Amino acid sequence: HVQLVESGGGSVQAGGSLSLSCAASGYTYSRKCQGWFRQAPGKEREEVARMNGYGTRTYAISVKGRFAIYRNDDENTLYLEMNNLQPEDTAMYFCAAALGYECSADFSYWGRGTQVTVS
């Protein structure tokens, strides 16, 4: 049974930083694709960042240069470092994990989310 659990969300003022974590059980992050998504009230879910099994990272234009996705294989944890947060970054943030190296397939596993609020 795979479980992804996000943490690290909270409330922060504009210009501040937060670091989100996604701990996995029943799934190994190493050499697979993972991503972070977010959904604001009344809006569709959007992809924020992804990293494939080779370590190649891709970011949404809106967060490029401010957010960083990385994983710690020893801790089996995925991270999203968020800097210079803006009110438009306010959303529920979700981590997702795929079964293979590439991110071309759908993400098979999802966490329940952690709320980020920027004022």
Tab-separated table of C-alpha atoms in Angstrom:
chain	number	residue	atom	x	y	z
A	1	HIS	CA	0.000	0.000	0.000
A	2	VAL	CA	1.533	3.290	-1.146
A	3	GLN	CA	1.060	6.389	0.943
A	4	LEU	CA	2.356	9.902	0.276
A	5	VAL	CA	2.096	12.412	3.105
A	6	GLU	CA	2.794	16.108	2.595
A	7	SER	CA	3.855	18.495	5.333
A	8	GLY	CA	5.347	21.948	5.709
A	9	GLY	CA	2.460	24.084	4.561
A	10	GLY	CA	1.365	27.149	6.459
A	11	SER	CA	0.747	30.860	6.329
A	12	VAL	CA	3.439	33.284	5.275
A	13	GLN	CA	3.706	36.891	4.208
A	14	ALA	CA	4.499	37.828	0.641
A	15	GLY	CA	8.197	37.491	-0.028
A	16	GLY	CA	8.552	34.697	2.504
A	17	SER	CA	9.611	31.090	2.081
A	18	LEU	CA	8.285	27.640	2.860
A	19	SER	CA	9.639	24.160	2.363
A	20	LEU	CA	7.198	21.349	1.655
A	21	SER	CA	8.001	17.699	2.247
A	22	CYS	CA	6.400	14.540	0.941
A	23	ALA	CA	7.252	11.355	2.782
A	24	ALA	CA	6.513	8.051	1.073
A	25	SER	CA	5.756	4.598	2.338
A	26	GLY	CA	5.421	1.588	0.081
A	27	TYR	CA	7.160	3.524	-2.700
A	28	THR	CA	10.786	4.331	-3.440
A	29	TYR	CA	11.506	7.741	-4.951
A	30	SER	CA	14.849	6.827	-6.430
A	31	ARG	CA	14.962	6.519	-10.232
A	32	LYS	CA	11.317	7.439	-10.708
A	33	CYS	CA	9.350	10.540	-11.675
A	34	GLN	CA	7.661	12.724	-9.056
A	35	GLY	CA	5.906	16.053	-9.107
A	36	TRP	CA	4.239	18.807	-7.137
A	37	PHE	CA	0.843	20.201	-8.063
A	38	ARG	CA	-1.399	22.859	-6.589
A	39	GLN	CA	-5.043	23.795	-6.672
A	40	ALA	CA	-6.517	27.102	-5.585
A	41	PRO	CA	-10.208	27.483	-4.741
A	42	GLY	CA	-12.287	27.706	-7.882
A	43	LYS	CA	-9.349	26.868	-10.117
A	44	GLU	CA	-8.132	23.752	-11.845
A	45	ARG	CA	-5.202	21.791	-10.531
A	46	GLU	CA	-1.926	22.877	-12.088
A	47	GLU	CA	1.480	21.298	-12.171
A	48	VAL	CA	4.139	23.237	-10.329
A	49	ALA	CA	7.261	21.144	-10.814
A	50	ARG	CA	8.383	17.680	-11.745
A	51	MET	CA	11.578	15.699	-11.642
A	52	ASN	CA	12.160	12.514	-13.606
A	53	GLY	CA	14.191	9.507	-12.594
A	54	TYR	CA	17.314	10.994	-14.184
A	55	GLY	CA	17.056	14.119	-12.063
A	56	THR	CA	15.832	16.425	-14.833
A	57	ARG	CA	13.610	19.141	-13.383
A	58	THR	CA	10.795	21.043	-15.061
A	59	TYR	CA	8.949	24.027	-13.615
A	60	ALA	CA	5.827	25.978	-14.382
A	61	ILE	CA	6.666	29.414	-15.760
A	62	SER	CA	4.922	31.043	-12.821
A	63	VAL	CA	7.312	29.502	-10.271
A	64	LYS	CA	10.538	29.155	-12.229
A	65	GLY	CA	13.408	30.777	-10.399
A	66	ARG	CA	11.475	30.799	-7.108
A	67	PHE	CA	10.669	27.129	-6.461
A	68	ALA	CA	12.957	24.111	-6.436
A	69	ILE	CA	12.026	20.440	-6.455
A	70	TYR	CA	14.455	17.894	-5.092
A	71	ARG	CA	14.449	14.557	-3.350
A	72	ASN	CA	16.552	12.849	-0.754
A	73	ASP	CA	16.834	9.194	-1.663
A	74	ASP	CA	18.285	8.242	1.720
A	75	GLU	CA	15.267	9.752	3.479
A	76	ASN	CA	12.892	8.693	0.686
A	77	THR	CA	11.393	12.166	0.784
A	78	LEU	CA	10.444	14.648	-1.918
A	79	TYR	CA	10.780	18.374	-1.280
A	80	LEU	CA	9.558	21.628	-2.745
A	81	GLU	CA	11.504	24.682	-1.673
A	82	MET	CA	9.445	27.832	-2.252
A	83	ASN	CA	10.959	31.286	-2.084
A	84	ASN	CA	9.625	34.793	-2.681
A	85	LEU	CA	6.083	33.538	-2.212
A	86	GLN	CA	3.277	35.683	-3.573
A	87	PRO	CA	-0.460	35.747	-2.832
A	88	GLU	CA	-1.115	33.981	-6.144
A	89	ASP	CA	0.820	30.991	-4.806
A	90	THR	CA	-1.941	30.400	-2.265
A	91	ALA	CA	-3.305	26.902	-2.863
A	92	MET	CA	-3.445	23.341	-1.645
A	93	TYR	CA	-0.207	21.656	-2.673
A	94	PHE	CA	-0.047	17.975	-3.581
A	95	CYS	CA	2.828	15.633	-4.264
A	96	ALA	CA	2.478	12.879	-6.853
A	97	ALA	CA	4.555	9.907	-7.856
A	98	ALA	CA	4.852	7.822	-10.988
A	99	LEU	CA	6.009	4.280	-11.560
A	100	GLY	CA	8.758	4.872	-14.097
A	101	TYR	CA	11.784	7.017	-14.871
A	102	GLU	CA	9.962	9.324	-17.246
A	103	CYS	CA	7.111	11.649	-16.469
A	104	SER	CA	5.216	10.918	-19.663
A	105	ALA	CA	2.767	8.587	-17.997
A	106	ASP	CA	0.106	9.567	-15.491
A	107	PHE	CA	1.056	9.908	-11.862
A	108	SER	CA	-0.101	6.795	-10.042
A	109	TYR	CA	-0.003	8.012	-6.462
A	110	TRP	CA	-1.114	11.225	-4.816
A	111	GLY	CA	-0.883	12.754	-1.387
A	112	ARG	CA	-3.775	14.496	0.348
A	113	GLY	CA	-2.229	17.920	0.221
A	114	THR	CA	-0.912	20.652	2.454
A	115	GLN	CA	-2.273	24.194	2.476
A	116	VAL	CA	-0.101	27.174	1.626
A	117	THR	CA	-1.494	30.638	2.269
A	118	VAL	CA	0.373	33.802	1.301
A	119	SER	CA	-0.894	37.199	2.400
